[in-house]
mmCIF file of C-alpha atoms in Angstrom:
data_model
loop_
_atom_site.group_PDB
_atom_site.id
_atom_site.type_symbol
_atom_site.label_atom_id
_atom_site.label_comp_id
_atom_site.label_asym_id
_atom_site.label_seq_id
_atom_site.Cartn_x
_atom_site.Cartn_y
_atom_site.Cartn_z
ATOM 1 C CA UNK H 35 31.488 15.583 120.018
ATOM 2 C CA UNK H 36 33.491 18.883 121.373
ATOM 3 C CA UNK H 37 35.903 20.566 118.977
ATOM 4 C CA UNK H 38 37.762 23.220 119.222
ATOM 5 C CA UNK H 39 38.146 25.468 115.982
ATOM 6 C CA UNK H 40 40.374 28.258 115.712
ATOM 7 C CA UNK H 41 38.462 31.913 114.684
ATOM 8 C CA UNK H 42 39.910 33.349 111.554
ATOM 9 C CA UNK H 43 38.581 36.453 112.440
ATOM 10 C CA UNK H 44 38.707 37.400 116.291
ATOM 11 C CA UNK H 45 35.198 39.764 117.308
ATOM 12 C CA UNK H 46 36.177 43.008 119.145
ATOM 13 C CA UNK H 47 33.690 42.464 121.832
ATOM 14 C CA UNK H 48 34.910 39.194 122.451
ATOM 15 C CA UNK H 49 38.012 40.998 124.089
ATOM 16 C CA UNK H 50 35.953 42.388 126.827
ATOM 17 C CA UNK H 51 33.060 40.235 127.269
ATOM 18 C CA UNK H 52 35.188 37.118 127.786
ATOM 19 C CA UNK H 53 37.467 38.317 130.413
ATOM 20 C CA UNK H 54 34.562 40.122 132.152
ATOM 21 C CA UNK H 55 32.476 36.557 132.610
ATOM 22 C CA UNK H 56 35.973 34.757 133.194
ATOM 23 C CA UNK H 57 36.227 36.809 136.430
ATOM 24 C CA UNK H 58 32.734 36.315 137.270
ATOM 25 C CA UNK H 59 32.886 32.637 136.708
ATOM 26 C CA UNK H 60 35.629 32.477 138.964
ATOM 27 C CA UNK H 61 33.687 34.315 142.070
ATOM 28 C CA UNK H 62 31.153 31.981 141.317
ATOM 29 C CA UNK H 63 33.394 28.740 141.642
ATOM 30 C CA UNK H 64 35.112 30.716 144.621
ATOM 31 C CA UNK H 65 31.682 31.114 146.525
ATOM 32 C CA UNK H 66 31.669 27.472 146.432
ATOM 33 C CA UNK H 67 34.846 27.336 148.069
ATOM 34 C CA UNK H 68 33.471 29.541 150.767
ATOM 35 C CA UNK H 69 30.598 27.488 151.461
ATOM 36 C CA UNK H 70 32.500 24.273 151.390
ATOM 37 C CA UNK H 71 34.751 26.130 154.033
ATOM 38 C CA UNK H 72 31.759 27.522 155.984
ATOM 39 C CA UNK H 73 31.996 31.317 155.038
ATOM 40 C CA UNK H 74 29.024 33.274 153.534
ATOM 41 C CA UNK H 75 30.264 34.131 149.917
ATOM 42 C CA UNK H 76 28.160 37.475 150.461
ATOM 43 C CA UNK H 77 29.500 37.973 153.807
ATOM 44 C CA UNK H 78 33.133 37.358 152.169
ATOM 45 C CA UNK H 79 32.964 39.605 149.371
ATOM 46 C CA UNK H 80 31.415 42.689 150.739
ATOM 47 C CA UNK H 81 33.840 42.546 153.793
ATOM 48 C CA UNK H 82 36.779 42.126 150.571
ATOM 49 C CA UNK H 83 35.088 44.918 148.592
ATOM 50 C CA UNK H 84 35.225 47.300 152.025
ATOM 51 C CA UNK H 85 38.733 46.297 153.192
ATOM 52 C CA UNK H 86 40.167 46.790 149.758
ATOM 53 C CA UNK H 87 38.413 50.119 148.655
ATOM 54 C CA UNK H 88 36.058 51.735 150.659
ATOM 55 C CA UNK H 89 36.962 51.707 154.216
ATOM 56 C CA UNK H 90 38.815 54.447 155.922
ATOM 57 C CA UNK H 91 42.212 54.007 154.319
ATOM 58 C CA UNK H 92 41.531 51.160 151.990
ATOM 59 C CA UNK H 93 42.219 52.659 148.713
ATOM 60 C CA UNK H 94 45.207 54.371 149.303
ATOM 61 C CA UNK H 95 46.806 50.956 151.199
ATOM 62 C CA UNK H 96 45.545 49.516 147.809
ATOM 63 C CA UNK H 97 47.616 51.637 145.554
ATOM 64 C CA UNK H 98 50.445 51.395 147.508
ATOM 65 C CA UNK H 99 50.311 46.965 147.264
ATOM 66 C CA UNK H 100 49.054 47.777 143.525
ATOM 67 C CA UNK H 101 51.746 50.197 142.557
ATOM 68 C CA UNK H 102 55.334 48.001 141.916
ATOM 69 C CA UNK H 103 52.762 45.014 141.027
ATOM 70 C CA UNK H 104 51.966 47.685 137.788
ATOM 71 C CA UNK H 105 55.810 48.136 137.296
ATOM 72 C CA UNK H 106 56.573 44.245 137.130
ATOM 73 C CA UNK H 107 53.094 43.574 135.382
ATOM 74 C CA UNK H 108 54.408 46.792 132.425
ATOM 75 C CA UNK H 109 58.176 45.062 132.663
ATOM 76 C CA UNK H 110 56.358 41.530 131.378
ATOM 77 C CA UNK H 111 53.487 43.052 129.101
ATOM 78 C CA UNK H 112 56.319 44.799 126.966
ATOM 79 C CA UNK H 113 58.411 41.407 126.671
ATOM 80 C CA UNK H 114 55.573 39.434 125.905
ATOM 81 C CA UNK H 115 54.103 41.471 123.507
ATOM 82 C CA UNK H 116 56.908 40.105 121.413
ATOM 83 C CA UNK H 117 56.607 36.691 122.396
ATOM 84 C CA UNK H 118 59.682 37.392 125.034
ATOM 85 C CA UNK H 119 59.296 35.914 128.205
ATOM 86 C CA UNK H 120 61.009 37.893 130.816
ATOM 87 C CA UNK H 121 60.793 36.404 134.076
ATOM 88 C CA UNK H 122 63.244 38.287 135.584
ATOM 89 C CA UNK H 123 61.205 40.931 136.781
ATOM 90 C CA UNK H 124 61.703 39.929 140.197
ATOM 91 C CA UNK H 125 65.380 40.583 139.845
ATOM 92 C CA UNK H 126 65.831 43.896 137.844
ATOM 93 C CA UNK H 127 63.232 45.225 140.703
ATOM 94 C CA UNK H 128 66.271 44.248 143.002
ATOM 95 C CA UNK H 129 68.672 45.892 140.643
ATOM 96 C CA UNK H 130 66.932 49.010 140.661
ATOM 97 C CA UNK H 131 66.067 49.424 144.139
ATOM 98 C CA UNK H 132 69.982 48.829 144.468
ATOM 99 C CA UNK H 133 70.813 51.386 142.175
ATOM 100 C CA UNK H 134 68.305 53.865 143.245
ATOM 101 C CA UNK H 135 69.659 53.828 146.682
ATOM 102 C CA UNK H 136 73.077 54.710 145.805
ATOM 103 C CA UNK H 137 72.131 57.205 143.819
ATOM 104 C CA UNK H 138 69.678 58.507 146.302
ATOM 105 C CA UNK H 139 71.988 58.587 149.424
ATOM 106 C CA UNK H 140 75.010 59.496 147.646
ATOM 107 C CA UNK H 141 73.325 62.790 146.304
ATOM 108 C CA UNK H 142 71.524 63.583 149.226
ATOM 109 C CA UNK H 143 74.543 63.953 151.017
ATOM 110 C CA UNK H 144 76.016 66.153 148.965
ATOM 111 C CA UNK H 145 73.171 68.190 149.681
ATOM 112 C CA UNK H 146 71.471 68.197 146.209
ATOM 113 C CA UNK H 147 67.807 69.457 146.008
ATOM 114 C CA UNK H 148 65.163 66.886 146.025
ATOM 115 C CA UNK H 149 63.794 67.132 142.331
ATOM 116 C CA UNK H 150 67.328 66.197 141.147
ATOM 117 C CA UNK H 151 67.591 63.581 143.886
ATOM 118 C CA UNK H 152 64.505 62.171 142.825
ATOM 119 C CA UNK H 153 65.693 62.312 139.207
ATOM 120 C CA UNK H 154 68.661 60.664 139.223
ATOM 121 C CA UNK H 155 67.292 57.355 141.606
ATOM 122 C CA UNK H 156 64.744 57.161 139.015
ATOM 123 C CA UNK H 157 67.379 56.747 135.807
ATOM 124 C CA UNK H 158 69.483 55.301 138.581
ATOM 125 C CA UNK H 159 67.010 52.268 139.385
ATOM 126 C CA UNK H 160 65.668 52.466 135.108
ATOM 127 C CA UNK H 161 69.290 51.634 134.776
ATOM 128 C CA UNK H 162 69.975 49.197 137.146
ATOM 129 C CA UNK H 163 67.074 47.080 135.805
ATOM 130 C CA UNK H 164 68.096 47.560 132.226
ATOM 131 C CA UNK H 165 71.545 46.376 133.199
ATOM 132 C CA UNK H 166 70.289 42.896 134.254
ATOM 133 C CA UNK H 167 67.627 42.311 131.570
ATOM 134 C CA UNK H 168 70.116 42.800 128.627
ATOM 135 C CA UNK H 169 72.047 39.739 130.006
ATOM 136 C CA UNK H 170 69.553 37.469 128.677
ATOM 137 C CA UNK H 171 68.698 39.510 126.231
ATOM 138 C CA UNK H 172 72.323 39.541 124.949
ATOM 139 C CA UNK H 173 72.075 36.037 125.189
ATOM 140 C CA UNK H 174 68.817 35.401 123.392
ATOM 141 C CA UNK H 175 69.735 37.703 120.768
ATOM 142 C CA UNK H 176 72.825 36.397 119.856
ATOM 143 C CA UNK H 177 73.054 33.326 120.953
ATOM 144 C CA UNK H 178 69.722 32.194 120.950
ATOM 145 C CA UNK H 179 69.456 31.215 124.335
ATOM 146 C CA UNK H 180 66.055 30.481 126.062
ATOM 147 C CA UNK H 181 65.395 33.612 128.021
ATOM 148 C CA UNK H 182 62.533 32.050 130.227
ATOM 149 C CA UNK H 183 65.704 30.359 131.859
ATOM 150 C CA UNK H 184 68.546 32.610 132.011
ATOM 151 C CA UNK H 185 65.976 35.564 133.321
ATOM 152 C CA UNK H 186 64.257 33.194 136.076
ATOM 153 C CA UNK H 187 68.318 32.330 137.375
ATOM 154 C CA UNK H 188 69.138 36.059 137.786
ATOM 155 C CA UNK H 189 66.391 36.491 139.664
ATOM 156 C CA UNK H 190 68.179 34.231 142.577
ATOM 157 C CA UNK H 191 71.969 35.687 141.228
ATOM 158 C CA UNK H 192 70.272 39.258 141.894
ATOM 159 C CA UNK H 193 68.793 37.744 145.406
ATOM 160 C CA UNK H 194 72.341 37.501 146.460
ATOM 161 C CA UNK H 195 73.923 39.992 145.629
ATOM 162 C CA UNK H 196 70.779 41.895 147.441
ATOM 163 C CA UNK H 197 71.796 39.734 150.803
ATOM 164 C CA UNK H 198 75.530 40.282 150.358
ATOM 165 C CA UNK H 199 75.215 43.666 150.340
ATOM 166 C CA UNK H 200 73.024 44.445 153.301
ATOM 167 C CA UNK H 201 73.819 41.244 155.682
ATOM 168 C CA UNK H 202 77.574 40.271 154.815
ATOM 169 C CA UNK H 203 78.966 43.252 153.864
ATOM 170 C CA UNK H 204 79.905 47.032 155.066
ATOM 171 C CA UNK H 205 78.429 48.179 152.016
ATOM 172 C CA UNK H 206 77.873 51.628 151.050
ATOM 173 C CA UNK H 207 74.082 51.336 151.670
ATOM 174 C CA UNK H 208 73.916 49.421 154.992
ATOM 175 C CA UNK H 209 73.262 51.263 157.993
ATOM 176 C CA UNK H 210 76.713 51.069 159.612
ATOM 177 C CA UNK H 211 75.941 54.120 162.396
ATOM 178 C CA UNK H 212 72.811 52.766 164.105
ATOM 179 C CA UNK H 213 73.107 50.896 167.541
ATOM 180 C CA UNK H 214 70.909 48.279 166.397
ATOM 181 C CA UNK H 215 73.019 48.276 162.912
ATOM 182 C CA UNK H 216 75.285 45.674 164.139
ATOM 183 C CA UNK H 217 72.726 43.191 165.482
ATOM 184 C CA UNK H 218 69.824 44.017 163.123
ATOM 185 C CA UNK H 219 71.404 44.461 159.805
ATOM 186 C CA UNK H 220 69.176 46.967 157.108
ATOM 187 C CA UNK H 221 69.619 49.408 154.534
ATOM 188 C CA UNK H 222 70.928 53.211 155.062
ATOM 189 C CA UNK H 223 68.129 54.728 155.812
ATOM 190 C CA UNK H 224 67.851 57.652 152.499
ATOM 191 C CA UNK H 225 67.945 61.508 153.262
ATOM 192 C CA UNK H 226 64.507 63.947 152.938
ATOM 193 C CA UNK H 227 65.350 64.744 149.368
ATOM 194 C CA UNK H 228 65.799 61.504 148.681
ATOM 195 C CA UNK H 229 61.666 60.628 149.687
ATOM 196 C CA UNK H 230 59.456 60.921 147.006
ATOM 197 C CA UNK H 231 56.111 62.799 147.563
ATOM 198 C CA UNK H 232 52.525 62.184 147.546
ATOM 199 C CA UNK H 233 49.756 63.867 147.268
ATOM 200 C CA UNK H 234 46.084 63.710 148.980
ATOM 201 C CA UNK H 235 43.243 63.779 146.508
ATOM 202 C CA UNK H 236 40.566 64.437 149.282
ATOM 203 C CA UNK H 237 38.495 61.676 147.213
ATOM 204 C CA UNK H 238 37.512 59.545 150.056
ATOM 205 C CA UNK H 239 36.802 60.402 153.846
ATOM 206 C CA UNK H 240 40.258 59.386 155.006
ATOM 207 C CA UNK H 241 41.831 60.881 151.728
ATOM 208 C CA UNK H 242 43.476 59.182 148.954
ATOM 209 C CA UNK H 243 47.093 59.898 149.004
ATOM 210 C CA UNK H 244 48.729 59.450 145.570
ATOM 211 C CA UNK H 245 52.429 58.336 145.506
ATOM 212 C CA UNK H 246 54.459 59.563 142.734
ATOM 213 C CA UNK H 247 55.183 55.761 141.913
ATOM 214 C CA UNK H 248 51.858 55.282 140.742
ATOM 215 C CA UNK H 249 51.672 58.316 138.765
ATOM 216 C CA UNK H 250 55.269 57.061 136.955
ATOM 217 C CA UNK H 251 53.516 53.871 136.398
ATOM 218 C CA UNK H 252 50.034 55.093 135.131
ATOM 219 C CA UNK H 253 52.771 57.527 132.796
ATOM 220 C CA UNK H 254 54.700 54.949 131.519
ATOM 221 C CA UNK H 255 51.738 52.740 130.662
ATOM 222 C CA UNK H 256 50.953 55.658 128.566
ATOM 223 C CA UNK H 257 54.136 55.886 126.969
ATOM 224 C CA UNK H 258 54.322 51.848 125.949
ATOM 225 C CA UNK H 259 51.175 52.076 124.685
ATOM 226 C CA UNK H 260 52.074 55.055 122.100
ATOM 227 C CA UNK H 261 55.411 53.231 121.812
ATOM 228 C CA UNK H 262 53.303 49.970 120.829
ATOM 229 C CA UNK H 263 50.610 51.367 119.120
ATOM 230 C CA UNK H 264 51.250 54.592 117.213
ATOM 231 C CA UNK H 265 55.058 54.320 116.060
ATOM 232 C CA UNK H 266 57.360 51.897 113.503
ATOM 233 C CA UNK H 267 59.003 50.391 116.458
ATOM 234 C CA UNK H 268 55.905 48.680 118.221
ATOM 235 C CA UNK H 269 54.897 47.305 114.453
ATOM 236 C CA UNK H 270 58.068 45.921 113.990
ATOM 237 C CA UNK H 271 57.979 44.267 117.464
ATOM 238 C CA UNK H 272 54.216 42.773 116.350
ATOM 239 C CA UNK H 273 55.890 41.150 113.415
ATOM 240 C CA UNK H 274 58.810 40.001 114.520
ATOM 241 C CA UNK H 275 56.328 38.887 117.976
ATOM 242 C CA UNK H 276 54.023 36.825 114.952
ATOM 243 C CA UNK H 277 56.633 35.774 113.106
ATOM 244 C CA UNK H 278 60.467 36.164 113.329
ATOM 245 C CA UNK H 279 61.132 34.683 109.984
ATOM 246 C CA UNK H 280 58.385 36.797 107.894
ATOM 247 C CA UNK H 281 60.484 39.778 109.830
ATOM 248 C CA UNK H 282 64.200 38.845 108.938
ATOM 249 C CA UNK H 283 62.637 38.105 105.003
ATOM 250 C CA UNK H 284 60.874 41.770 105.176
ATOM 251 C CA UNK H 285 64.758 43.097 106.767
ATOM 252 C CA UNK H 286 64.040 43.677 110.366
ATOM 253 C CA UNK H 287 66.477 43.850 112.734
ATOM 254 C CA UNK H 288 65.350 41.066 115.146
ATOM 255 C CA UNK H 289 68.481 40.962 117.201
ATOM 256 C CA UNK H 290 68.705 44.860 118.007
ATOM 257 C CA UNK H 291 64.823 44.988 118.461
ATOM 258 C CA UNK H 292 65.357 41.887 121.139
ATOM 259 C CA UNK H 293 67.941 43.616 123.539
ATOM 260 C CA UNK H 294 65.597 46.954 122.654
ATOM 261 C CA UNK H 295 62.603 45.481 124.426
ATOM 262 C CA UNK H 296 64.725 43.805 126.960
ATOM 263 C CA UNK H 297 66.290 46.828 127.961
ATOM 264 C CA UNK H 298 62.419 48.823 128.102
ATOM 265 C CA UNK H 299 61.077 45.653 130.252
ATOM 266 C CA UNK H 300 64.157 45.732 133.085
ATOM 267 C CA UNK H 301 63.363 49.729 132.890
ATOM 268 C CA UNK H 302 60.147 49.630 133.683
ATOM 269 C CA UNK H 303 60.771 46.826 136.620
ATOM 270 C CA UNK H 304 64.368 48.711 137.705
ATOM 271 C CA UNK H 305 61.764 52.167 137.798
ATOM 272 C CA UNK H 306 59.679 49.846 140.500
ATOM 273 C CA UNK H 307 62.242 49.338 143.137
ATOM 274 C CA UNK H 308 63.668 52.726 142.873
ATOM 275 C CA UNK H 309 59.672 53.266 143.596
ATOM 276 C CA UNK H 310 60.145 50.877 146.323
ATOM 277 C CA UNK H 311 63.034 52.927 147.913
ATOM 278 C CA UNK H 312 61.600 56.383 147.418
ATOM 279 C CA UNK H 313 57.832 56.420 148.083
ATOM 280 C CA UNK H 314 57.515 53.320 150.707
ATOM 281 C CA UNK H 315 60.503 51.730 152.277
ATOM 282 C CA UNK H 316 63.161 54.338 152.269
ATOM 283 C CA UNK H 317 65.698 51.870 152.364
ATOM 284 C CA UNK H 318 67.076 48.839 150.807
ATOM 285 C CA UNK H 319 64.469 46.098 152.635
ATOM 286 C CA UNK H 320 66.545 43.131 151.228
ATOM 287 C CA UNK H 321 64.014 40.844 152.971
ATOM 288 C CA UNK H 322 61.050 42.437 152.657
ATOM 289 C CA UNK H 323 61.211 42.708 148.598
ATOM 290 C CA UNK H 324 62.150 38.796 148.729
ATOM 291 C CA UNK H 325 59.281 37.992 150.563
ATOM 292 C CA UNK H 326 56.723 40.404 148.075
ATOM 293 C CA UNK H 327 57.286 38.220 145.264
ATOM 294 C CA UNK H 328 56.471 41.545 142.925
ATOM 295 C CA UNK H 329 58.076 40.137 140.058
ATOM 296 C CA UNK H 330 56.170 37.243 139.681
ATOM 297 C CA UNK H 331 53.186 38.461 140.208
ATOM 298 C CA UNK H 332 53.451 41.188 137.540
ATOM 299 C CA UNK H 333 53.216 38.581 135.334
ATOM 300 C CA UNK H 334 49.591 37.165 136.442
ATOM 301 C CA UNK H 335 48.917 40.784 136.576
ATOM 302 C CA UNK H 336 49.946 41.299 132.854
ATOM 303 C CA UNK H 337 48.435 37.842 131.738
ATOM 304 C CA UNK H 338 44.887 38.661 133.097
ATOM 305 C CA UNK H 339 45.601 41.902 131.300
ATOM 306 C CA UNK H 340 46.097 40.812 128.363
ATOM 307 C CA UNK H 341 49.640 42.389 127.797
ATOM 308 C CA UNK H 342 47.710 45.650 126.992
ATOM 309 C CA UNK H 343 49.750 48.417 129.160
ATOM 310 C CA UNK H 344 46.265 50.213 130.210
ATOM 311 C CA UNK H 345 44.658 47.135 131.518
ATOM 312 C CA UNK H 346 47.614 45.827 133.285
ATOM 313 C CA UNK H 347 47.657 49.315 135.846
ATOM 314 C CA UNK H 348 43.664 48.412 136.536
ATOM 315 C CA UNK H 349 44.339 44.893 136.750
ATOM 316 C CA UNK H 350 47.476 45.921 139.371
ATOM 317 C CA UNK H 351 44.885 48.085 141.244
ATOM 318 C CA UNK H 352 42.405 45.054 141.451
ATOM 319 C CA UNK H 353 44.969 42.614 142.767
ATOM 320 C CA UNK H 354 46.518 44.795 145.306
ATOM 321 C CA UNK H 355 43.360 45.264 146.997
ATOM 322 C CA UNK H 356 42.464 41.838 147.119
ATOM 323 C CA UNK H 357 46.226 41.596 148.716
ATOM 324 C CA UNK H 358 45.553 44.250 151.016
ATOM 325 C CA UNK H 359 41.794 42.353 151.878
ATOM 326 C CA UNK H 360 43.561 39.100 152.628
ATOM 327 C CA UNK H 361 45.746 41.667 154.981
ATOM 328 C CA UNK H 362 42.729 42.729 156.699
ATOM 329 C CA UNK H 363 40.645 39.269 156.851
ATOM 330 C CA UNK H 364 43.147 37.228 157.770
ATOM 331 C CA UNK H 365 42.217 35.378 161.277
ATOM 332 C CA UNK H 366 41.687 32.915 163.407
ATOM 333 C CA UNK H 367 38.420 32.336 161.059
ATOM 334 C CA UNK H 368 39.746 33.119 157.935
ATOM 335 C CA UNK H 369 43.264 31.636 156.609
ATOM 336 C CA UNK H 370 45.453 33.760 154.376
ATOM 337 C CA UNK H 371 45.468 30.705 151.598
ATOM 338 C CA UNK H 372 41.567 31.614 150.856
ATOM 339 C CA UNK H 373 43.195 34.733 149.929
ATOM 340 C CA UNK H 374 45.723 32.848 147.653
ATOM 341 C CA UNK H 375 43.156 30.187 146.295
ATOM 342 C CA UNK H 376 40.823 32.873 145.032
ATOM 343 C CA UNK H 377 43.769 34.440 143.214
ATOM 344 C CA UNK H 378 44.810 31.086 141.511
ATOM 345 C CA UNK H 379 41.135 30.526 140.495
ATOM 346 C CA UNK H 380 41.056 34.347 138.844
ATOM 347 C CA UNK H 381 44.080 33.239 137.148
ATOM 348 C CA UNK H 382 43.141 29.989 135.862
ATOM 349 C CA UNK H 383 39.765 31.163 134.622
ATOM 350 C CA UNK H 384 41.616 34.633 132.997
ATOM 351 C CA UNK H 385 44.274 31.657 131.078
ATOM 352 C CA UNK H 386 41.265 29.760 130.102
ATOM 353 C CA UNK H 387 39.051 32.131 128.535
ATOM 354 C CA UNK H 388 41.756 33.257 126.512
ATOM 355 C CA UNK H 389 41.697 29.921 124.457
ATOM 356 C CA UNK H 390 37.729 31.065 123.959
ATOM 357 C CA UNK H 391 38.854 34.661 122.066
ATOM 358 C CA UNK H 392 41.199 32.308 119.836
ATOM 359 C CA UNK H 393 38.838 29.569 119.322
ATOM 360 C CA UNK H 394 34.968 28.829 119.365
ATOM 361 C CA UNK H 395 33.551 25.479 120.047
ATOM 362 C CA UNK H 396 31.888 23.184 118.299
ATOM 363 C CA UNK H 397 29.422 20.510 118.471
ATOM 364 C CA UNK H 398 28.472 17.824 117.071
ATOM 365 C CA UNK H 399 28.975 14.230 115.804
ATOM 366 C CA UNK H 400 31.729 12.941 114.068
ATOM 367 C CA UNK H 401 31.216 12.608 110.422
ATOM 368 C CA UNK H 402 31.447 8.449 109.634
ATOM 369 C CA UNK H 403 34.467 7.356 106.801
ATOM 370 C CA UNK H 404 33.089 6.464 103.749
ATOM 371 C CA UNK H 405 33.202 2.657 102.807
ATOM 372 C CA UNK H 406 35.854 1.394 100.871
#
């Protein structure tokens, strides 16, 4: 007989040598896949490994797909941490991309210098994701309403309004000047100061160009983990994350540390689409963040990362080259969905290992009932 029984006392190896043979179970059940499809697993994963990090290129087209996937994957790591689910992080990256841009084009024309330009679209899009994440936190905290729901709605609320303003309306960031403008509808295109730099590393042959995104986001996994680890406010959020009536009886603050965490998780995502606007796209790309899906998949990137802030800007790196492989591969002779199907069965394994750091198993037969 199989039983599961939970460990009173969880090893500190079992936190890395778990997830480690969860991902290489799941290549292993992949390279089935592959066969059953007719591809050489070896073939497969060396041509992955190359188009993801070491060809000409590879790495820094990785850290650009890994670097807003780190920004949603921090936004849902901080929630979670205290048993919050914010699943808005799709949403608040709209929000801050939004922001970011007015800010962004609105100081650039004044003719402000670029470090202040820069500046202000990164509190601008901190604050635009804030704003949205405090609705359901304002409505979790006081009225105890189910944030899973009320964040995964605004996501499609925040999808509007990101249509409205650069396909139905003369907003102040849709290009209104451009010949195209009126046929083509986009975003304003933002002024030089308003482009965020980058810098070349010379660590590969083609270089490895660094966006300042990714240094923000490797930054403020740093900060969240001080916040979490080394101050009052991230052992509060444990408790109150373990159990919220232990904290009220010990006189926590729940409520104020629920919109506080709220407010840090729609920072962090808001900080990813001003990212979005100032390192990458330059403009509002009202389709092309709707069709990234960044939000959600920040949190399979913070889920195989265990939540821990660190973790979740390797695990970000990891996914966005396998996104940037399936890029690359895809063919004639190799479908996109292998891509996909490889990333559900990382996922899957990731979830289910985690029931092996809480639990060990046990056989053996069932004990018989005494006669009566």
């Amino acid at each position: 007989m199989l039983a599961l029984e939970r460990r009173l006392k969880q090893p500190r190896w079992l936190s890395f040598a778990v997830p480690i043979a969860a991902i290489a179970f799941s290549f292993a059940l992949m390279a089935l896949v592959l066969v059953a499809t007719g591809h050489s697993p070896g073939t497969t994963y060396r041509r992955i490994w190359e188009s993801a990090f070491t060809a000409n290129g590879a790495l820094t087209q990785t850290i650009v797909s890994a670097t807003p996937l780190a920004f949603t994957g921090l936004a849902a790591a901080v929630a979670f941490r205290m048993n919050l689910f914010n699943i808005g992080g799709e949403g608040q990256l709209y929000f801050g991309s939004i922001f970011a841009a007015y800010a962004g084009i609105f100081l650039g024309r004044q003719g402000w210098p670029t470090a202040t330009v820069i500046g202000a679209m990164v509190l601008a899009g901190m604050a635009g994701g804030t704003v949205l994440a405090l609705v359901p936190g304002v409505l979790r905290a006081v009225f105890s309403t189910n944030e899973i729901i009320t964040s995964l709605m605004l996501n499609y609320a925040a999808g509007y309004l990101l249509n409205y303003l650069i396909f139905d309306s003369h907003s102040y960031i849709r290009d209104a000047t451009s010949p195209s403008a009126a046929v083509f509808p986009q975003g304003q295109m933002l002024p030089d100061s308003g482009s965020w730099p980058a810098w070349n590393l010379h660590l590969t042959s083609g270089g490895l160009f660094l966006p300042l995104g990714f240094v923000l986001a490797i930054a403020a996994a740093a900060v969240l983990w001080v916040l979490y680890n080394r101050t009052r406010f991230g052992f509060e959020v444990q408790v109150i994350g373990d159990s919220t009536r232990a904290a009220r009886y010990a006189g926590m603050r729940t409520r104020r540390k629920i919109l506080a965490v709220m407010a840090i998780s729609g920072a962090v995502a808001g900080l990813g689409g001003a990212s979005q606007d100032g390192d990458f796209r330059h403009l509002v790309d009202a389709r092309g963040l709707q069709q990234s899906y960044y939000g959600y998949t920040g949190i399979v990137v913070a889920a195989l990362a265990r939540y821990n802030p660190f973790a979740v800007v390797l695990v970000a790196v990891l996914i966005g080259g396998l996104d940037n492989a399936g890029y690359t591969l895809q063919g004639a002779d190799f479908p996109s969905g292998l891509v996909g199907v490889m990333k559900g069965i990382i996922l899957f394994s990731a979830l289910g290992a985690e029931v092996l750091i809480r639990y060990r198993v046990r056989f053996g037969r069932p004990h018989a009932e005494p006669a009566a």
